[in-house]
mmCIF file of C-alpha atoms in Angstrom:
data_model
loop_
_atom_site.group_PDB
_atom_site.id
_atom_site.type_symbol
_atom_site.label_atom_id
_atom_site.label_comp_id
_atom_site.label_asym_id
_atom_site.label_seq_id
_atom_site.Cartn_x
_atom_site.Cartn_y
_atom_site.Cartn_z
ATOM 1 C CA UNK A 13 -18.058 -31.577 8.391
ATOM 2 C CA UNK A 14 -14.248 -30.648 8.940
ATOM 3 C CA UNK A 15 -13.086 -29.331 11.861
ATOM 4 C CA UNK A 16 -13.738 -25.983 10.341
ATOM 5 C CA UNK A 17 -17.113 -25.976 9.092
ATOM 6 C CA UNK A 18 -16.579 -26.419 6.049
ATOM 7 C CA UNK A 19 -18.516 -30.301 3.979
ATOM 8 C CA UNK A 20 -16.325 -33.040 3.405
ATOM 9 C CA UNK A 21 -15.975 -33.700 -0.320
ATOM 10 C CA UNK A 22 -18.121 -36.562 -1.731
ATOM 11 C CA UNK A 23 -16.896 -39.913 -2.174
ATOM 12 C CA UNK A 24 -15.213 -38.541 -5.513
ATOM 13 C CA UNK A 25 -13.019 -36.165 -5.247
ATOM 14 C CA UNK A 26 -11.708 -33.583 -7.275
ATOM 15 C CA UNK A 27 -8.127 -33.968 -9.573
ATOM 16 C CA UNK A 28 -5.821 -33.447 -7.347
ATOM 17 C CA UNK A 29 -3.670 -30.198 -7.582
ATOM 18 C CA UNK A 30 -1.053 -28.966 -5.828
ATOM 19 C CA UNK A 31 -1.717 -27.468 -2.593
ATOM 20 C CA UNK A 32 -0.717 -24.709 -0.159
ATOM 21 C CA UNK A 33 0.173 -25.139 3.073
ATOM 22 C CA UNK A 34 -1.703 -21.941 3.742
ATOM 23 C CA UNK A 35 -5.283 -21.795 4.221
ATOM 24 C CA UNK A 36 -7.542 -18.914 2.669
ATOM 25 C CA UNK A 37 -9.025 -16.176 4.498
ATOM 26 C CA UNK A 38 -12.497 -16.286 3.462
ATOM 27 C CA UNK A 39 -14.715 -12.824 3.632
ATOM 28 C CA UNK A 40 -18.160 -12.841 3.686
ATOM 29 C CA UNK A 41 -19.970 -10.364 1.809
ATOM 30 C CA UNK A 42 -22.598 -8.926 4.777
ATOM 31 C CA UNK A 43 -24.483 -7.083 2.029
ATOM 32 C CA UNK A 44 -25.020 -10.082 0.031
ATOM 33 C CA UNK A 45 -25.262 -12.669 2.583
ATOM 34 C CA UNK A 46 -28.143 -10.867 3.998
ATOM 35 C CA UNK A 47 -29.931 -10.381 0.609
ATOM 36 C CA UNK A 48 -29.859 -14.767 0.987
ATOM 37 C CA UNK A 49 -30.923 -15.022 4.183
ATOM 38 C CA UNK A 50 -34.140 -12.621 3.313
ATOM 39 C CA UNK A 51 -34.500 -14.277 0.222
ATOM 40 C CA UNK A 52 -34.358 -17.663 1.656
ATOM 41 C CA UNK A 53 -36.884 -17.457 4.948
ATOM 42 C CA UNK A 54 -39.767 -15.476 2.478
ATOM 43 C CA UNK A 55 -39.079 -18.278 -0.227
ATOM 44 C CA UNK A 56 -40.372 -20.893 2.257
ATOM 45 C CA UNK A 57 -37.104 -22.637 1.636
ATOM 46 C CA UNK A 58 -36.107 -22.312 5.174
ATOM 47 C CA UNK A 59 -39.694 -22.767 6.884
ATOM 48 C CA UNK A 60 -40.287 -21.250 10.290
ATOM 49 C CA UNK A 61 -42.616 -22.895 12.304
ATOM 50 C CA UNK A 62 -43.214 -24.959 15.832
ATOM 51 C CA UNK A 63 -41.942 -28.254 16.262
ATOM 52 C CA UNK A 64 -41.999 -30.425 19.082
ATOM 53 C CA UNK A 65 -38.743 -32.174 20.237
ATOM 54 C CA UNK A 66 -38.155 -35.254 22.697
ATOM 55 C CA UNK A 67 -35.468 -36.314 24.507
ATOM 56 C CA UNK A 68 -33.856 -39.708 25.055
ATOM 57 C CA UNK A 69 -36.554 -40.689 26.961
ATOM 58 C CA UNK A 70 -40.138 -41.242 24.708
ATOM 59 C CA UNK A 71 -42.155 -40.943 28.129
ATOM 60 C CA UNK A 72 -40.941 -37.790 29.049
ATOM 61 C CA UNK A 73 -42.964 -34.455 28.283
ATOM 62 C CA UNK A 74 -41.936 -32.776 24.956
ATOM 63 C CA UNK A 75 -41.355 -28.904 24.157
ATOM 64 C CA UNK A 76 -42.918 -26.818 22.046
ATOM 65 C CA UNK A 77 -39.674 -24.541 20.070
ATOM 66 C CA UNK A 78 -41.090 -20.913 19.999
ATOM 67 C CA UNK A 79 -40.984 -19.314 16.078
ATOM 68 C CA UNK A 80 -37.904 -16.948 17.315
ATOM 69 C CA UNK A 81 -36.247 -20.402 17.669
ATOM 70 C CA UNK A 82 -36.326 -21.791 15.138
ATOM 71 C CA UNK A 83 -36.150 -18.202 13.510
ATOM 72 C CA UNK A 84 -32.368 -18.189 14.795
ATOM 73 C CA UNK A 85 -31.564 -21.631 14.430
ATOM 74 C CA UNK A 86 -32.754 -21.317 10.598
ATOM 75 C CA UNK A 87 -31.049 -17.821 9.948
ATOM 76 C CA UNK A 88 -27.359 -19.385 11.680
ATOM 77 C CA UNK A 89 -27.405 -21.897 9.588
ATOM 78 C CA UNK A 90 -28.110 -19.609 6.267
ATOM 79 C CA UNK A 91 -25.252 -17.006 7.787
ATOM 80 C CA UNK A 92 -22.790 -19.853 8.154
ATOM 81 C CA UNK A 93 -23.263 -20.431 4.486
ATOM 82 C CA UNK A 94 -21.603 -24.285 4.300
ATOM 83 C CA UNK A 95 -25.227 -26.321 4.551
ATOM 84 C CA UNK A 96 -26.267 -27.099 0.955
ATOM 85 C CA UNK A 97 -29.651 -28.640 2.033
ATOM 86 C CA UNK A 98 -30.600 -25.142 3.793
ATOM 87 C CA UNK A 99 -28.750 -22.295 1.998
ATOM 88 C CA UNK A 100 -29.238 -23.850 -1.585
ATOM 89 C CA UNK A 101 -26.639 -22.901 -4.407
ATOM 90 C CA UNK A 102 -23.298 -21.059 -3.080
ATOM 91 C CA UNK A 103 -21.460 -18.280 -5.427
ATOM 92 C CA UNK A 104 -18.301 -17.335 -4.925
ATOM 93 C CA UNK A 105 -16.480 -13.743 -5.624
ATOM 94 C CA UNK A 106 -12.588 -14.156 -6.231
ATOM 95 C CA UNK A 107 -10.822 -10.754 -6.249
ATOM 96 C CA UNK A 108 -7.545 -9.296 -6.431
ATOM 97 C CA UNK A 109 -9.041 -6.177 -5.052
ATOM 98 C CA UNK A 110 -11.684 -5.191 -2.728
ATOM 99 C CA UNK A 111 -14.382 -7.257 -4.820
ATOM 100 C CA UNK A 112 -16.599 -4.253 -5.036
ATOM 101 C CA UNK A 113 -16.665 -5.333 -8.789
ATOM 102 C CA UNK A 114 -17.359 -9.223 -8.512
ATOM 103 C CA UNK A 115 -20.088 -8.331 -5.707
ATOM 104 C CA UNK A 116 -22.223 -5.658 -7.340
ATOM 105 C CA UNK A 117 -22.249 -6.893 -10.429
ATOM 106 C CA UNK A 118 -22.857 -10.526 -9.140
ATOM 107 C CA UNK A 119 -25.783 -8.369 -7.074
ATOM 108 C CA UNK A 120 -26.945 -6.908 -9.796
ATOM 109 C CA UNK A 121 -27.350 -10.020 -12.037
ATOM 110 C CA UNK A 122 -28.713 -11.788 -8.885
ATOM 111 C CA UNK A 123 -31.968 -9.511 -9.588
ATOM 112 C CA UNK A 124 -32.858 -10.912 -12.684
ATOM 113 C CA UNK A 125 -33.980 -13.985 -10.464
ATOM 114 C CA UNK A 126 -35.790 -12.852 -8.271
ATOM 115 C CA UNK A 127 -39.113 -14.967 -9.038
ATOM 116 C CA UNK A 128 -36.773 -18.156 -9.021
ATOM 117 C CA UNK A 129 -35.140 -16.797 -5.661
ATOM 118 C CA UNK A 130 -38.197 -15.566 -3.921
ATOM 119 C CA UNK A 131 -41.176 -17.795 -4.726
ATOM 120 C CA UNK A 132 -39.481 -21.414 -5.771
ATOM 121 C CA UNK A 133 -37.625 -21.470 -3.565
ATOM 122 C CA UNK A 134 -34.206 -21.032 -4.559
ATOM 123 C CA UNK A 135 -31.658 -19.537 -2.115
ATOM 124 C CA UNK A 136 -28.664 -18.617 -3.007
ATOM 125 C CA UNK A 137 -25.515 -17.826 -0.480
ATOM 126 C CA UNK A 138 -22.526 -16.159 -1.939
ATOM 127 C CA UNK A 139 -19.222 -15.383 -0.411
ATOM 128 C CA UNK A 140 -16.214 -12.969 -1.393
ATOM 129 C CA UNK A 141 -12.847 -13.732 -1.266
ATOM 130 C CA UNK A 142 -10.911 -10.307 -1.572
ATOM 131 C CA UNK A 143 -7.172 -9.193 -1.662
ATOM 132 C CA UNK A 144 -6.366 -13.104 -3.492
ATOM 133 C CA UNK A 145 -3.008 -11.769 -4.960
ATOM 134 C CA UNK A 146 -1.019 -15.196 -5.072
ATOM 135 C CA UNK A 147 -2.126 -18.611 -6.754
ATOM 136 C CA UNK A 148 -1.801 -20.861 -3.953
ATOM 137 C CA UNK A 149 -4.475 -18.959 -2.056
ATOM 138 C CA UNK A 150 -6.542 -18.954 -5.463
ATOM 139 C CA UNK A 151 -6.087 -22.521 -5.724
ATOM 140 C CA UNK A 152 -7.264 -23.279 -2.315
ATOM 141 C CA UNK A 153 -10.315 -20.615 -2.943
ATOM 142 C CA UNK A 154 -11.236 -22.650 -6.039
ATOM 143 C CA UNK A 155 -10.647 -26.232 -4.352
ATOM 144 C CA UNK A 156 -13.075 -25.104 -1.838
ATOM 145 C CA UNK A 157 -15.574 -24.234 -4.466
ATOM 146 C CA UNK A 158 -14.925 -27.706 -6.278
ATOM 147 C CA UNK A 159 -16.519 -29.075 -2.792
ATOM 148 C CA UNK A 160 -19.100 -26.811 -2.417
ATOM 149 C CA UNK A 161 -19.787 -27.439 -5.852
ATOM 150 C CA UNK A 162 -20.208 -23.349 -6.095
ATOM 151 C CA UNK A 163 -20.024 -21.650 -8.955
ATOM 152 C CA UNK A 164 -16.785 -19.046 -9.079
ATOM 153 C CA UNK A 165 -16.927 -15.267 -10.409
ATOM 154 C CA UNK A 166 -13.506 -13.640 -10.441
ATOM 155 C CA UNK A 167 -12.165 -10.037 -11.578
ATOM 156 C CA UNK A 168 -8.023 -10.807 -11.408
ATOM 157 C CA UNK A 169 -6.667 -8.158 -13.479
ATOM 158 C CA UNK A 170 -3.009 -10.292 -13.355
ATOM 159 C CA UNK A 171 -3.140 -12.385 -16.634
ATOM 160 C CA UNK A 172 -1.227 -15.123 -15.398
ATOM 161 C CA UNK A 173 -4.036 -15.153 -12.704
ATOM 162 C CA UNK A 174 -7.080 -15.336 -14.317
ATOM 163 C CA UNK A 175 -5.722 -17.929 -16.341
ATOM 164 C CA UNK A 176 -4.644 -20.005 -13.403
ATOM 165 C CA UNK A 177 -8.117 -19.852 -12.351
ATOM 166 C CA UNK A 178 -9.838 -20.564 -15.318
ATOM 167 C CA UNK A 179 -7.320 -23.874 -15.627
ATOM 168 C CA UNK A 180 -8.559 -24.430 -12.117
ATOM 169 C CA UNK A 181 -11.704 -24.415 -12.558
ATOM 170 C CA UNK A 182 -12.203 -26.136 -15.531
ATOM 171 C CA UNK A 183 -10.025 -29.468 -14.262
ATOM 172 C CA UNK A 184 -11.970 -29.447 -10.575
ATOM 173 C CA UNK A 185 -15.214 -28.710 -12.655
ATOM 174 C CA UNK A 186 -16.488 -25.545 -10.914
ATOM 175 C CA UNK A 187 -18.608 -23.264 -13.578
ATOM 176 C CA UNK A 188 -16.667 -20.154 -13.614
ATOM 177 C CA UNK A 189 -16.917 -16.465 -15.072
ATOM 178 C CA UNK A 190 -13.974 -13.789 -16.112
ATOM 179 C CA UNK A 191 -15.665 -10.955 -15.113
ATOM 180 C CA UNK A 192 -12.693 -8.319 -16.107
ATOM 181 C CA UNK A 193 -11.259 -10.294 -18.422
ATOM 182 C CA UNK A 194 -13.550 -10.044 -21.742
ATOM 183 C CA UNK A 195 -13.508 -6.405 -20.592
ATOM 184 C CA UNK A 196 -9.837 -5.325 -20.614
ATOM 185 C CA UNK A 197 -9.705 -7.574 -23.709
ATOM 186 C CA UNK A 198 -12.439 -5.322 -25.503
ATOM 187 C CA UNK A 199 -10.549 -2.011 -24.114
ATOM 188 C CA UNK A 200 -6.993 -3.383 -25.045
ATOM 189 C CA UNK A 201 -7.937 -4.035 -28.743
ATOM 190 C CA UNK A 202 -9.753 -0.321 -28.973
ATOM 191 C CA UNK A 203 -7.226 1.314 -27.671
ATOM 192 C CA UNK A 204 -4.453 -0.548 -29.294
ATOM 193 C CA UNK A 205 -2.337 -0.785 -26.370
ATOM 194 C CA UNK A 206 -1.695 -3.706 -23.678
ATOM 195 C CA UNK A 207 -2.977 -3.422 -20.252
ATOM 196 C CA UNK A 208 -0.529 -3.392 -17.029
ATOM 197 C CA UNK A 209 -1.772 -6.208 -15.661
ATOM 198 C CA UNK A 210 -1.484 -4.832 -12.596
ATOM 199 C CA UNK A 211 -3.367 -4.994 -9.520
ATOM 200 C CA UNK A 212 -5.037 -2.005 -7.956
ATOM 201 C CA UNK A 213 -2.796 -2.262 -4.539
ATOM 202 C CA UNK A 214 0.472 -2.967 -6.730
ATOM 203 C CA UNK A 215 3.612 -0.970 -6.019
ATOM 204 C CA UNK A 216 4.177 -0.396 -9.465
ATOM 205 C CA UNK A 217 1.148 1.173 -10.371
ATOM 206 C CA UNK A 218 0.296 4.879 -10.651
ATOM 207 C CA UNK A 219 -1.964 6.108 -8.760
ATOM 208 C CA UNK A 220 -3.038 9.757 -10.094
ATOM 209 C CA UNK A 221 -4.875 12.574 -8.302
ATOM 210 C CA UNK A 222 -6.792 14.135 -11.230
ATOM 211 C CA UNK A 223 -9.212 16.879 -11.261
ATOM 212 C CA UNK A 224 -12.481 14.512 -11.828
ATOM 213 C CA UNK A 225 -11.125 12.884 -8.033
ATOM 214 C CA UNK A 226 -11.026 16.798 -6.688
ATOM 215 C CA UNK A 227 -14.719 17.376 -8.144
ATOM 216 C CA UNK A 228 -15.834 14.281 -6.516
ATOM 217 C CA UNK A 229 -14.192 15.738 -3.000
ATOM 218 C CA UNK A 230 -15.328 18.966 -3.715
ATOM 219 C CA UNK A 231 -19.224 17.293 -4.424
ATOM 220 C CA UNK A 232 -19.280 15.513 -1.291
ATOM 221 C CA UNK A 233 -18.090 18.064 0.774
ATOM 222 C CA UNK A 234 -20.716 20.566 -0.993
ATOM 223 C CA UNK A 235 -23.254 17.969 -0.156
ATOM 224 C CA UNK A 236 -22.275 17.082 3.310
ATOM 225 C CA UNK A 237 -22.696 21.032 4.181
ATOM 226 C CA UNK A 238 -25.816 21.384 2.526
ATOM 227 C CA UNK A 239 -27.952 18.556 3.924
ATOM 228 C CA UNK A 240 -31.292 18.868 5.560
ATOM 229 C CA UNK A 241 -32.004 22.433 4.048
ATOM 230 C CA UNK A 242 -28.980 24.270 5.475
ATOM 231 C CA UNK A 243 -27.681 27.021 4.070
ATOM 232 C CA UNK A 244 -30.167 28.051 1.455
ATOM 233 C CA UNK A 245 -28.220 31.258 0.333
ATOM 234 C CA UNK A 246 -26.091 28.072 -1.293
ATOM 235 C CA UNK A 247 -28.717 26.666 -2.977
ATOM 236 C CA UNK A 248 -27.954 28.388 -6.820
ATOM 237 C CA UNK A 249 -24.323 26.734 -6.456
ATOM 238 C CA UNK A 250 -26.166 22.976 -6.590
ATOM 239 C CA UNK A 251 -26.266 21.169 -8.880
ATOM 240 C CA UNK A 252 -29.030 19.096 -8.009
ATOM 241 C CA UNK A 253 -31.108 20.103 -5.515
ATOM 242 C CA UNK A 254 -33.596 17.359 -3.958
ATOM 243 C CA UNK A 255 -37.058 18.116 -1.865
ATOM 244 C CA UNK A 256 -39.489 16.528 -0.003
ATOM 245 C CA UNK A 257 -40.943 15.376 3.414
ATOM 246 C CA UNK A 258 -38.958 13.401 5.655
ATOM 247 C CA UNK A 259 -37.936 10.044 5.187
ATOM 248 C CA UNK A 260 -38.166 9.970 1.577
ATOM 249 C CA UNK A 261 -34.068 9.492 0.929
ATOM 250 C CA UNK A 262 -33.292 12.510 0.841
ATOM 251 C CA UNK A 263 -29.840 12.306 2.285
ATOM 252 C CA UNK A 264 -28.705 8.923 1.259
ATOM 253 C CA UNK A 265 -29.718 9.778 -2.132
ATOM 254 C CA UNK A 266 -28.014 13.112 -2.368
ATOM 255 C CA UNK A 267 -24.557 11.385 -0.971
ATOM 256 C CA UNK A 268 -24.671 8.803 -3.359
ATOM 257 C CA UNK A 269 -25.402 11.066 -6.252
ATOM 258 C CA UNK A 270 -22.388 13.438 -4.948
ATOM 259 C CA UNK A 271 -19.888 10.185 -5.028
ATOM 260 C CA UNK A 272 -19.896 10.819 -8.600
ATOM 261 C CA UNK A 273 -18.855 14.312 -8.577
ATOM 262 C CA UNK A 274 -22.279 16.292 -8.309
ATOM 263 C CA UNK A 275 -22.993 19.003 -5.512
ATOM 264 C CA UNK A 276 -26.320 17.873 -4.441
ATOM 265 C CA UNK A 277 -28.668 19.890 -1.751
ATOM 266 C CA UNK A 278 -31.164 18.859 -0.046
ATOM 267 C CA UNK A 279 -34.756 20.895 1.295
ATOM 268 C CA UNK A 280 -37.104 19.338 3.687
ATOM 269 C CA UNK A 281 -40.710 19.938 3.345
ATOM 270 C CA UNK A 282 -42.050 20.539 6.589
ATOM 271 C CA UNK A 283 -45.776 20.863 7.122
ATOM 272 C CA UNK A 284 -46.887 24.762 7.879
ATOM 273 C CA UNK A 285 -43.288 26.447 7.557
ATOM 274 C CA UNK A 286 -42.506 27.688 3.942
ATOM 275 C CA UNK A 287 -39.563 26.549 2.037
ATOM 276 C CA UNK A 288 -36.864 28.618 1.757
ATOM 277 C CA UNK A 289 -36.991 31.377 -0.957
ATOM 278 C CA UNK A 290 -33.793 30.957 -2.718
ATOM 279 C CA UNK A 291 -35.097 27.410 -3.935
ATOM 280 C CA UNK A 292 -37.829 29.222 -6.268
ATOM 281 C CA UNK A 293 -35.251 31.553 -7.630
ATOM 282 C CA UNK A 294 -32.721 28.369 -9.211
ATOM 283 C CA UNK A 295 -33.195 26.958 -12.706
ATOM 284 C CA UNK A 296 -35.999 24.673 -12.197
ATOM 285 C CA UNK A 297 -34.320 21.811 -14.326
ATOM 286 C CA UNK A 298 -32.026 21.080 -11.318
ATOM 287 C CA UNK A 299 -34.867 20.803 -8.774
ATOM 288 C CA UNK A 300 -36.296 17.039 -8.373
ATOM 289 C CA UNK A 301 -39.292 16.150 -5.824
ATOM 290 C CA UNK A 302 -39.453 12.852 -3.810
ATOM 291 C CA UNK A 303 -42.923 11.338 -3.271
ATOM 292 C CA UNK A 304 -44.156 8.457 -1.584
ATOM 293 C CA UNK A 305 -46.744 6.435 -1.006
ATOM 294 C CA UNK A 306 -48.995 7.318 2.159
ATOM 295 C CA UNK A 307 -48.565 3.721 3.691
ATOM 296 C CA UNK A 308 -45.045 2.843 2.846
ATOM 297 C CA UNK A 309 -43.504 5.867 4.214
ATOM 298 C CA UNK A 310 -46.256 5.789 7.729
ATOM 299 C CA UNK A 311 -44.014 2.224 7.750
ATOM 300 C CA UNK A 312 -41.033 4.142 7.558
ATOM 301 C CA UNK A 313 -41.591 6.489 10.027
ATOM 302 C CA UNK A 314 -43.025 4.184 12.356
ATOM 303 C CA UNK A 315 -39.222 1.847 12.366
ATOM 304 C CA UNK A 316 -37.754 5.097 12.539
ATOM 305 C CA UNK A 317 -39.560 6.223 15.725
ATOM 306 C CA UNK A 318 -39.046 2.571 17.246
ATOM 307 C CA UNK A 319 -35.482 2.636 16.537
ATOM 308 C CA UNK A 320 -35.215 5.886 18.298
ATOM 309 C CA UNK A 321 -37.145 4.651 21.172
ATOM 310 C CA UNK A 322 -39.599 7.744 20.709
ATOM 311 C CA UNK A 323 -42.673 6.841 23.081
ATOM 312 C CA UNK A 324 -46.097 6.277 21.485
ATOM 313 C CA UNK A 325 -46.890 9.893 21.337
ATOM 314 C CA UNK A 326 -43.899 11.314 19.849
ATOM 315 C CA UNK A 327 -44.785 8.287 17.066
ATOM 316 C CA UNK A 328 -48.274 8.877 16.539
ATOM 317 C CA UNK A 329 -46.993 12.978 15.734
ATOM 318 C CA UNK A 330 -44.466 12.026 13.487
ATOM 319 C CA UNK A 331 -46.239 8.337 11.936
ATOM 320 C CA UNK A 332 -49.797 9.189 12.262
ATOM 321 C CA UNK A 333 -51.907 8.260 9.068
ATOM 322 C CA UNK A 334 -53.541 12.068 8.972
ATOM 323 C CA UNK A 335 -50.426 13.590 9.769
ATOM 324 C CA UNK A 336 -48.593 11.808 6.961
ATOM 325 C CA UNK A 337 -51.822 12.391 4.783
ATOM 326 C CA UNK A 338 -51.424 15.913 5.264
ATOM 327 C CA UNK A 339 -47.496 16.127 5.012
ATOM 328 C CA UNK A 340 -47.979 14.701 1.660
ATOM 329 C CA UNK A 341 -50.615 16.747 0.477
ATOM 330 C CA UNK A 342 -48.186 19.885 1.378
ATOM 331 C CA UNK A 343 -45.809 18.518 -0.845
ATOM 332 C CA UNK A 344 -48.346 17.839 -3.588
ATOM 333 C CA UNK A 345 -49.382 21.241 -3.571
ATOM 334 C CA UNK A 346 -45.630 22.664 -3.374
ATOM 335 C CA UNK A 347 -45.320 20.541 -6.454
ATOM 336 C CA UNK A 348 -48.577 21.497 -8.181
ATOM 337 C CA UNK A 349 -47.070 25.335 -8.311
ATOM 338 C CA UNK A 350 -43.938 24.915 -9.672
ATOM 339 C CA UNK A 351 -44.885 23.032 -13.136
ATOM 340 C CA UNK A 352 -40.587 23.016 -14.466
ATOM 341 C CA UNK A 353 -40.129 20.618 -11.310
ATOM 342 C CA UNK A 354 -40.155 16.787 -11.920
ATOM 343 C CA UNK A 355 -41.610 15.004 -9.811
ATOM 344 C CA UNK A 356 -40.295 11.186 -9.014
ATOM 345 C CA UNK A 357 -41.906 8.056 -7.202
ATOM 346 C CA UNK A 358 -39.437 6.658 -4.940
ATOM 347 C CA UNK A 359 -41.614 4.196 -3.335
ATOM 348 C CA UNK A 360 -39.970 0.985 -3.019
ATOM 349 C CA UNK A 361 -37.158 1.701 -5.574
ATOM 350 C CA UNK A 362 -33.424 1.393 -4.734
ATOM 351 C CA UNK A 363 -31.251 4.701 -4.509
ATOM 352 C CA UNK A 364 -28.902 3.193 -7.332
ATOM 353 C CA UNK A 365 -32.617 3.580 -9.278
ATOM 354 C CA UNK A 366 -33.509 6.763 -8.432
ATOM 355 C CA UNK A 367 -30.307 8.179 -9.151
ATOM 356 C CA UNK A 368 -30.282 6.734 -12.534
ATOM 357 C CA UNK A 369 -33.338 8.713 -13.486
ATOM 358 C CA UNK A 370 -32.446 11.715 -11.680
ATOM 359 C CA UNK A 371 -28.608 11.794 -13.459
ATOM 360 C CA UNK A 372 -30.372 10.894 -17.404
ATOM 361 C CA UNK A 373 -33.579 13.621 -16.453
ATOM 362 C CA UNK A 374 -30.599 16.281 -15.337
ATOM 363 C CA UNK A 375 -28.987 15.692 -18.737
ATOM 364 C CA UNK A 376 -31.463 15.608 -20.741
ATOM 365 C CA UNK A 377 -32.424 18.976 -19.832
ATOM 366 C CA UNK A 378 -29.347 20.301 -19.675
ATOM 367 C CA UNK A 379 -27.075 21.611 -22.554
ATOM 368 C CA UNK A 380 -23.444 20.368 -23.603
ATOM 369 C CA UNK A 381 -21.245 22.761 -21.954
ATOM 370 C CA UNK A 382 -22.082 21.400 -18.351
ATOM 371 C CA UNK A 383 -19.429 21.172 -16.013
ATOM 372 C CA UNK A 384 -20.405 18.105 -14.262
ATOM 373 C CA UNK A 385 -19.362 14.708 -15.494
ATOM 374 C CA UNK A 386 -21.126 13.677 -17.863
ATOM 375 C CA UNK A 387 -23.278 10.302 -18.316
ATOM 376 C CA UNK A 388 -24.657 8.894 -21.578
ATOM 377 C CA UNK A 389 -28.148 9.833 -21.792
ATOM 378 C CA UNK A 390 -29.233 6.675 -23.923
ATOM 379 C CA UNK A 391 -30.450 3.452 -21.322
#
């Protein structure tokens, strides 16, 4: 270990190339490191359990380490990322950006494993470099990775970038992926034209307030106002409108569907008070319920009322097994009378999932003149 952190190389190191007096700034991707450090304690590859540890002395009394621990000794070591024998396999996320598109799309393929990841064993710690805008900090990036022996994933929209990195990377023999490259390739030659090359923070480039940015605005405002149920006179000016008890998603699910430009309100179903009239009186095409499994949400509700630091009876009225039963049932019943309605499982899906069905079930029903952006309805 350097003085840093950071593994020595092994005994034989990498082709030399030239280096930079400066040092990278590494980021950490919080999102994805987490995702490892879950993945890694329930894959058994990092085991917690009691041990017993001595000191110098053999005669003297051992102690027992308590499971919380070793729980924090085991996660450190995953969140510090550098320990090959505990975190497993390293990825890293070059970007001459913010790295949103190296880290979700990295993320996304990531999921394809997750048999490998969860139940062999397989952790997997990734890290995100962003902003990388000159080739001596690349360079340095990808020498690091040559040690870790990590594999590289970088979106440089500069050319002469991305080719410094692939050159890298091939001679210090780090298995590496253009992620934008192929891409602006495959645009270029359909649009017959040459890209900029230029990165998104450039001073050169354009940046354009167009109407499809003012819709998205517009959405999220829309969306902001009409959250939890208020407003109902509003309702007809949705364009999706969401419903169901609490703690399905509701909220996180309408702001993520308004992000790409559609006003989306929300209506709570609340056990013995009557939704609001004006919801009946929309096109039922744009209405979509929210159910739930009885258990999962109970779980829900119960961290929710914990986190709040609600006492035991204040939880039992808002987590209790026949109160949820019954909440449900309410719902069911709101749903079983209005037959134009659909009607989607959320239970343990991801909002980027449930807004995928939501967006191609809103098209689908809807006819070609819609204002709102439009998506292909073909998956």
């Amino acid at each position: 270990m350097n003085s840093r952190g950071h593994p020595e190389p092994d005994s034989e190191s990498p082709p030399t190339i030239p280096s930079s007096p400066r040092t990278p700034r590494m980021k950490v991707s919080s999102k994805l490191n987490r995702w490892s450090m879950g993945r890694a304690l329930r894959s058994g590859a990092v085991k917690i359990e009691r041990q017993t540890l001595r000191t110098d002395n053999n005669d003297a009394p051992c102690r027992q380490v308590t499971t919380e621990e070793q729980a924090d000794r085991k996660t450190s070591a995953i969140e510090d990322g550098f320990r090959d024998d505990v975190a497993g396999k390293s990825i890293y996320m070059v970007s001459d950006g913010t790295g949103w598109t190296a880290e979700h799309s990295v993320n996304a393929a990531l999921g394809q494993f997750e048999d490998p990841l969860v139940n062999r064993g397989f952790p997997v710690n990734t890290h995100l470099f962003s902003w990388v805008e000159d080739e001596e900090k690349l360079i340095e990036i990808i020498k690091q990775a040559a040690k870790q022996k990590a594999m590289c994933f970088y979106t440089l929209a500069n050319p002469s970038m991305s080719k410094s990195a692939k050159e890298a990377c091939d001679l210090l023999g780090v298995l590496s992926v253009d992620i934008l490259g192929p891409i602006i390739q495959g645009i270029a030659s359909h649009l017959g034209v040459s890209p900029s090359g230029l990165t998104r923070g450039a001073a050169g480039r354009v940046k354009t307030l167009n109407d499809a940015y003012f819709k998205r605005i517009e959405a999220i405002e829309f969306t902001i106002k009409q959250d939890d149920g208020t407003l109902p006179e509003n309702l007809g000016k949705a364009d999706i409108i969401l419903v169901g008890v609490s703690r399905t998603g509701k909220t996180p699910l309408s702001t993520y569907i308004a992000q790409k430009g559609y006003k989306v309100a929300n209506v709570p179903f609340v056990m013995g008070v009557e939704p609001p009239k004006t919801l009946f009186d929309v096109e039922p095409r744009k209405v979509f319920g929210l159910k739930i499994q009885l258990v999962v949400l109970q779980a829900i509700r119960r961290t929710r009322a914990k986190t709040l630091g609600v006492d035991t009876v204040g939880e039992n009225r808002y987590s209790g097994f026949d109160l949820v039963r019954k909440e449900l049932d309410f719902a069911a019943k709101i749903y079983a009378k209005n037959p134009g309605w659909v009607v989607i499982d959320v239970t343990n899906k991801a909002i980027e999932e449930t807004a995928a069905v939501i967006l191609r079930l809103y098209h689908d029903g809807s006819d070609s003149s819609t204002s709102v952006p439009c998506i292909s309805k073909r998956f």
